[in-house]
CSV table of N, CA and C in Angstrom, one decimal:
chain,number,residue,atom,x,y,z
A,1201,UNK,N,11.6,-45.0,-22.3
A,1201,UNK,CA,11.4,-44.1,-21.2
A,1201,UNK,C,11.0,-42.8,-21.8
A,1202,UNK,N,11.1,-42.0,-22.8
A,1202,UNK,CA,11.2,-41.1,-23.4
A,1202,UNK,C,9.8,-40.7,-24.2
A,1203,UNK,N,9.0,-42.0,-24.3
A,1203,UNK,CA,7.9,-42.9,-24.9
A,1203,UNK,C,6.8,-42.4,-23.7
A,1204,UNK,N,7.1,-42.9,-22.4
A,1204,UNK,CA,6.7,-42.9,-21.2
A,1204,UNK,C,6.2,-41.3,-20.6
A,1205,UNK,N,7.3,-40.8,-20.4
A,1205,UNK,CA,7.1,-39.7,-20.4
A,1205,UNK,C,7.1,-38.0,-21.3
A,1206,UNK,N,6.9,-38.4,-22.7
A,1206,UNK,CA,6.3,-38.1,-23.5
A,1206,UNK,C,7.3,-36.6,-23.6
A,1207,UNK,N,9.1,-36.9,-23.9
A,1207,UNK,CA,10.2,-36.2,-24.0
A,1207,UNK,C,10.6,-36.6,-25.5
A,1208,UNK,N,11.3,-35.9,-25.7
A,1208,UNK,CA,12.3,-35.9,-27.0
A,1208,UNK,C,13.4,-36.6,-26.3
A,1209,UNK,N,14.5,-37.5,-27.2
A,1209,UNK,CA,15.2,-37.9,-26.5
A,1209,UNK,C,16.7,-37.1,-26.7
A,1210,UNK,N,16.6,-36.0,-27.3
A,1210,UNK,CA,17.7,-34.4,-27.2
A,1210,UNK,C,17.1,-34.0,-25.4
A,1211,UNK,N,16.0,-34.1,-25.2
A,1211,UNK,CA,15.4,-33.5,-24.0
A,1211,UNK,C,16.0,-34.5,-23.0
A,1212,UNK,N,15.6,-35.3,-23.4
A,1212,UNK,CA,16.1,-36.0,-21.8
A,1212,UNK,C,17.7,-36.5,-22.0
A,1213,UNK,N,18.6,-36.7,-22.7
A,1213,UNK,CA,20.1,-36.5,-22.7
A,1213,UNK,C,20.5,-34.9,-22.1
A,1214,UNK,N,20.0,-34.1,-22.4
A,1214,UNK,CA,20.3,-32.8,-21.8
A,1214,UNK,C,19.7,-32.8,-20.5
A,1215,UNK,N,19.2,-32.9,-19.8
A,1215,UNK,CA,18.2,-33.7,-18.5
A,1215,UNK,C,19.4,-34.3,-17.8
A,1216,UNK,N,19.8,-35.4,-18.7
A,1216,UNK,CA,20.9,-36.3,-17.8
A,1216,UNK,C,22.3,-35.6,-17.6
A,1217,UNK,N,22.2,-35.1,-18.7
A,1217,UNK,CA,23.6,-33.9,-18.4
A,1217,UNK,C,23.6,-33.0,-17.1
A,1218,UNK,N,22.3,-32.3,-17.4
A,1218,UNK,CA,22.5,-31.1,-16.1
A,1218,UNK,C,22.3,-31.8,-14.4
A,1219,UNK,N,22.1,-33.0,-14.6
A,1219,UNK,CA,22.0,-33.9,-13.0
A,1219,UNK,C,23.7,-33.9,-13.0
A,1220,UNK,N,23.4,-33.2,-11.4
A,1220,UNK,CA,25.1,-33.6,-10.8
A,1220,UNK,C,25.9,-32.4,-11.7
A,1221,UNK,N,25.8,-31.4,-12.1
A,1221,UNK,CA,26.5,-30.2,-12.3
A,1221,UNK,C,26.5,-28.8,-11.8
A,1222,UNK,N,27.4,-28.4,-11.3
A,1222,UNK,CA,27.3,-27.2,-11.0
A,1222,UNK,C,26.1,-26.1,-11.5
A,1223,UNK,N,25.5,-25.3,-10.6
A,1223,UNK,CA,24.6,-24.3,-11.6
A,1223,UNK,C,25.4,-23.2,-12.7
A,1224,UNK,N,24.7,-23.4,-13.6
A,1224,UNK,CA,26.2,-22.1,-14.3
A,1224,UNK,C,25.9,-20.5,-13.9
A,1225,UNK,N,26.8,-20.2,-14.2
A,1225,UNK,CA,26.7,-18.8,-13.6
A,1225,UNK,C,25.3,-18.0,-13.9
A,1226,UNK,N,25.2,-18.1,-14.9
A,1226,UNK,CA,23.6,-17.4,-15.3
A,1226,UNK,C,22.6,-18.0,-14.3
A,1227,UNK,N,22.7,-18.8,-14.6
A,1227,UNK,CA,21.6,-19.2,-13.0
A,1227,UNK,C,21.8,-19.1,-11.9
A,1228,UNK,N,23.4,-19.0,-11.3
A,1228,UNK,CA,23.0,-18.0,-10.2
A,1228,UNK,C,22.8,-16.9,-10.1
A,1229,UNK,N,23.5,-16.2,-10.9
A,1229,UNK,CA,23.0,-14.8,-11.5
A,1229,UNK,C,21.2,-14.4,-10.8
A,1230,UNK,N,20.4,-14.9,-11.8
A,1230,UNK,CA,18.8,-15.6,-11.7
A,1230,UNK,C,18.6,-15.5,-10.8
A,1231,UNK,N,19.3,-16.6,-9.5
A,1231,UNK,CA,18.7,-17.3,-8.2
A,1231,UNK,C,19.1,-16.1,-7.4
A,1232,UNK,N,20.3,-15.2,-7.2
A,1232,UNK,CA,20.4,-14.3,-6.7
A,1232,UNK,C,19.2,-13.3,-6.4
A,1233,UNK,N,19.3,-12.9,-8.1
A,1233,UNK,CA,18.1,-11.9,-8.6
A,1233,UNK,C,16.8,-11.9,-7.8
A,1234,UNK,N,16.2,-13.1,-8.1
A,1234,UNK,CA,15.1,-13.8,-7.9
A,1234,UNK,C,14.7,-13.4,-6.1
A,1235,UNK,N,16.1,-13.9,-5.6
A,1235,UNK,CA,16.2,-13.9,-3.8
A,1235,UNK,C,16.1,-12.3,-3.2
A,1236,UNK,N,16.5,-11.4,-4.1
A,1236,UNK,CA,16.5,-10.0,-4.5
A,1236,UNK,C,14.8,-9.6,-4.3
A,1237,UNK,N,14.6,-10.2,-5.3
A,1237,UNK,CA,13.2,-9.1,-5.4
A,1237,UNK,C,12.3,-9.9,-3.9
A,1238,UNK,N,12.2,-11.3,-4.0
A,1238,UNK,CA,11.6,-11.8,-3.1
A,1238,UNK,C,11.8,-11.0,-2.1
A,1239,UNK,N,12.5,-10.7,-1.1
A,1239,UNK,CA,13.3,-9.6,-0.1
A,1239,UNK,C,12.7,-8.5,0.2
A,1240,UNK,N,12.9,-8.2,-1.5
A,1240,UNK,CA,12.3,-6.2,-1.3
A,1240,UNK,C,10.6,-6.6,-1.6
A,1241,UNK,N,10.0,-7.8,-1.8
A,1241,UNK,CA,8.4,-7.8,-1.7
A,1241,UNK,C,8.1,-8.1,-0.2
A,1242,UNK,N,8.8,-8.9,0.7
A,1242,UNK,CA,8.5,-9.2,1.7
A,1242,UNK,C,8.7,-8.2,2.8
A,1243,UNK,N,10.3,-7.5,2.3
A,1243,UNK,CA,10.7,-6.0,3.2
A,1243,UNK,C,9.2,-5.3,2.9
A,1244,UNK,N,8.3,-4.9,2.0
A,1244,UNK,CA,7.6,-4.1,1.8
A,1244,UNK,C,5.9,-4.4,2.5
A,1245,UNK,N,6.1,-5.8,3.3
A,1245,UNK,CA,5.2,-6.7,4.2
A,1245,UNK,C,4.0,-6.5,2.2
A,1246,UNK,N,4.7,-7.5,1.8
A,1246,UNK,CA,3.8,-7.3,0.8
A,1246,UNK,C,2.9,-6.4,-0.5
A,1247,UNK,N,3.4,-5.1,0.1
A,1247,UNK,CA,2.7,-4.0,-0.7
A,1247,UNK,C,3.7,-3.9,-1.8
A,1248,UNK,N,4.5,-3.9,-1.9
A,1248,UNK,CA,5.5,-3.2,-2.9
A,1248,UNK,C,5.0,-4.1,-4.7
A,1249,UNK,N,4.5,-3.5,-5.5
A,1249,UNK,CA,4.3,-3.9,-6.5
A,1249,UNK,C,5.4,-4.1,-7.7
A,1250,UNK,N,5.2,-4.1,-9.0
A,1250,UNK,CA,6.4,-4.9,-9.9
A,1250,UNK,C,7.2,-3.1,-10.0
A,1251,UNK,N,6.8,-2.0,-10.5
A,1251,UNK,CA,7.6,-0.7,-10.0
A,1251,UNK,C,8.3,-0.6,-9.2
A,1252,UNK,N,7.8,-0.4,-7.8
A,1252,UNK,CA,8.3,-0.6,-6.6
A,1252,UNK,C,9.7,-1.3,-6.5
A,1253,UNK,N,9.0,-2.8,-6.5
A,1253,UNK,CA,10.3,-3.3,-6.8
A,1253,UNK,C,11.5,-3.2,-7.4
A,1254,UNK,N,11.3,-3.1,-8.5
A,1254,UNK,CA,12.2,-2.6,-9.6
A,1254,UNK,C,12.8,-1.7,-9.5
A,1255,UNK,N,12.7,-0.6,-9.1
A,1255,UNK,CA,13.1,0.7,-8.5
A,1255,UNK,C,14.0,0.7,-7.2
A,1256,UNK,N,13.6,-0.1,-7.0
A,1256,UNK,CA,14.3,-0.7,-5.6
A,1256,UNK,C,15.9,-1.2,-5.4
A,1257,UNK,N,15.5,-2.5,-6.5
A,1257,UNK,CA,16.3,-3.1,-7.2
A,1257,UNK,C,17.6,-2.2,-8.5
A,1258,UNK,N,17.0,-1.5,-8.9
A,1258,UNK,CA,17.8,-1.0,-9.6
A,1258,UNK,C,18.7,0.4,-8.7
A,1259,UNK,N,18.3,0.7,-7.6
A,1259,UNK,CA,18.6,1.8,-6.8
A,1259,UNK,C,19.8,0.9,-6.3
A,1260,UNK,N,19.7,-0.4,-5.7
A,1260,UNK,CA,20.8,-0.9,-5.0
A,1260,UNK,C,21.8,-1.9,-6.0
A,1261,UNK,N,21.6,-1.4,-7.4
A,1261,UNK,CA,22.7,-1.7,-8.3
A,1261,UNK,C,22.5,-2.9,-9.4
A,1262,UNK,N,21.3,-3.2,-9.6
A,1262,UNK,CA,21.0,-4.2,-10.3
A,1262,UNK,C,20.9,-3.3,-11.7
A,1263,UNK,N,21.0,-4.3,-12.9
A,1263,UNK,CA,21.5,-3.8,-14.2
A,1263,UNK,C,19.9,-4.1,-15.1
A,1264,UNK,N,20.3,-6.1,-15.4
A,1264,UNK,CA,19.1,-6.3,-16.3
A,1264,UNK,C,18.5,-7.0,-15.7
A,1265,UNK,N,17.4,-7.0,-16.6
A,1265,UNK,CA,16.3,-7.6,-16.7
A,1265,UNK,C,15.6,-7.6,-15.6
A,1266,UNK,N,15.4,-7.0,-14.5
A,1266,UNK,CA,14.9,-6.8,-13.5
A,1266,UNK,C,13.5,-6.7,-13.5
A,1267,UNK,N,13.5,-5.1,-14.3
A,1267,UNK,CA,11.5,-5.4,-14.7
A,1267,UNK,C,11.0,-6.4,-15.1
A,1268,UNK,N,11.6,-7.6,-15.6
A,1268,UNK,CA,10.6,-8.2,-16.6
A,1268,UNK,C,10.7,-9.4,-15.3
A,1269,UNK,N,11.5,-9.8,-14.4
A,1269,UNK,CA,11.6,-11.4,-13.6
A,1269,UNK,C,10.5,-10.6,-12.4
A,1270,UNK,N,10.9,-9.3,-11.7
A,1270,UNK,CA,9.8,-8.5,-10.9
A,1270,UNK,C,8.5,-8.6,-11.2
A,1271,UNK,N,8.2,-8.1,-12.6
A,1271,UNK,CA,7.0,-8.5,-13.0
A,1271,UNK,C,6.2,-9.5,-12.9
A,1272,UNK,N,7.3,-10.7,-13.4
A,1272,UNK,CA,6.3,-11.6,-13.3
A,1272,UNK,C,6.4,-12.6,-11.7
A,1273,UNK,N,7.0,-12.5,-10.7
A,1273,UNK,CA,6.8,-12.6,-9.8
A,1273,UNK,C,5.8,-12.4,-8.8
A,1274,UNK,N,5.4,-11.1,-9.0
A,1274,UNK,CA,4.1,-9.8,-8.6
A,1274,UNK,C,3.3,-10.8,-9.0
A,1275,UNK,N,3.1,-10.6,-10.4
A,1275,UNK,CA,1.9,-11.3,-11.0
A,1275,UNK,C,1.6,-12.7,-10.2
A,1276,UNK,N,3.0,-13.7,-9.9
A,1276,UNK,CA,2.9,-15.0,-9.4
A,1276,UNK,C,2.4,-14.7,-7.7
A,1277,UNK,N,2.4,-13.6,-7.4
A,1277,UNK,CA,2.1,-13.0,-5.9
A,1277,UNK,C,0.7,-12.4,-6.0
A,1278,UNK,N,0.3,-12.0,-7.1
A,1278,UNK,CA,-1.0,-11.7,-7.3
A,1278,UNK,C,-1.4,-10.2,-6.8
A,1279,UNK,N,-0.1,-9.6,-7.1
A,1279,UNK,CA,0.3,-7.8,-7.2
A,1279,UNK,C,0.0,-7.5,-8.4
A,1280,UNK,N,-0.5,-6.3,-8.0
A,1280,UNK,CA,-0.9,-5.6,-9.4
A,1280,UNK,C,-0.1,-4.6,-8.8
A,1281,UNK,N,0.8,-3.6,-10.7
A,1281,UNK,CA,1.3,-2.4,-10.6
A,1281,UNK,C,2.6,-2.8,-9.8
């Protein structure tokens, strides 16, 4: 199978591990974050750029890494600035 789909077979035992477990906290953390910025680009009917955001975001108490998941969201939204 591993042959098939052209995995390491370290890759796909860790694959079968994460099926059927809780998300760990870091990834909700993430999913949070994530549901965050999406919010403050949509509250902004789309104008609000990776700054914007981020400023936003950090105003209502967020810590890390914010610039850098904003950023590349924008980018994935095809915001510039």
């Amino acid at each position: 199978m591993t042959e098939l789909f052209e995995v390491s077979t370290a890759g796909n035992y860790h694959w079968k591990r994460a099926q059927g477990r809780e998300p760990l906290v870091s990834e909700q953390r993430r999913n949070k974050r994530d549901d965050q910025i999406v919010a403050s680009h949509k509250g902004s009917k789309g104008t609000y750029g990776s700054p914007r955001v981020t400023s936003e975001l950090h105003d209502a108490g967020a810590k890390r890494s914010v610039r850098t998941r904003s950023l590349r969201a924008c980018e994935h939204w095809g915001s510039r600035g």
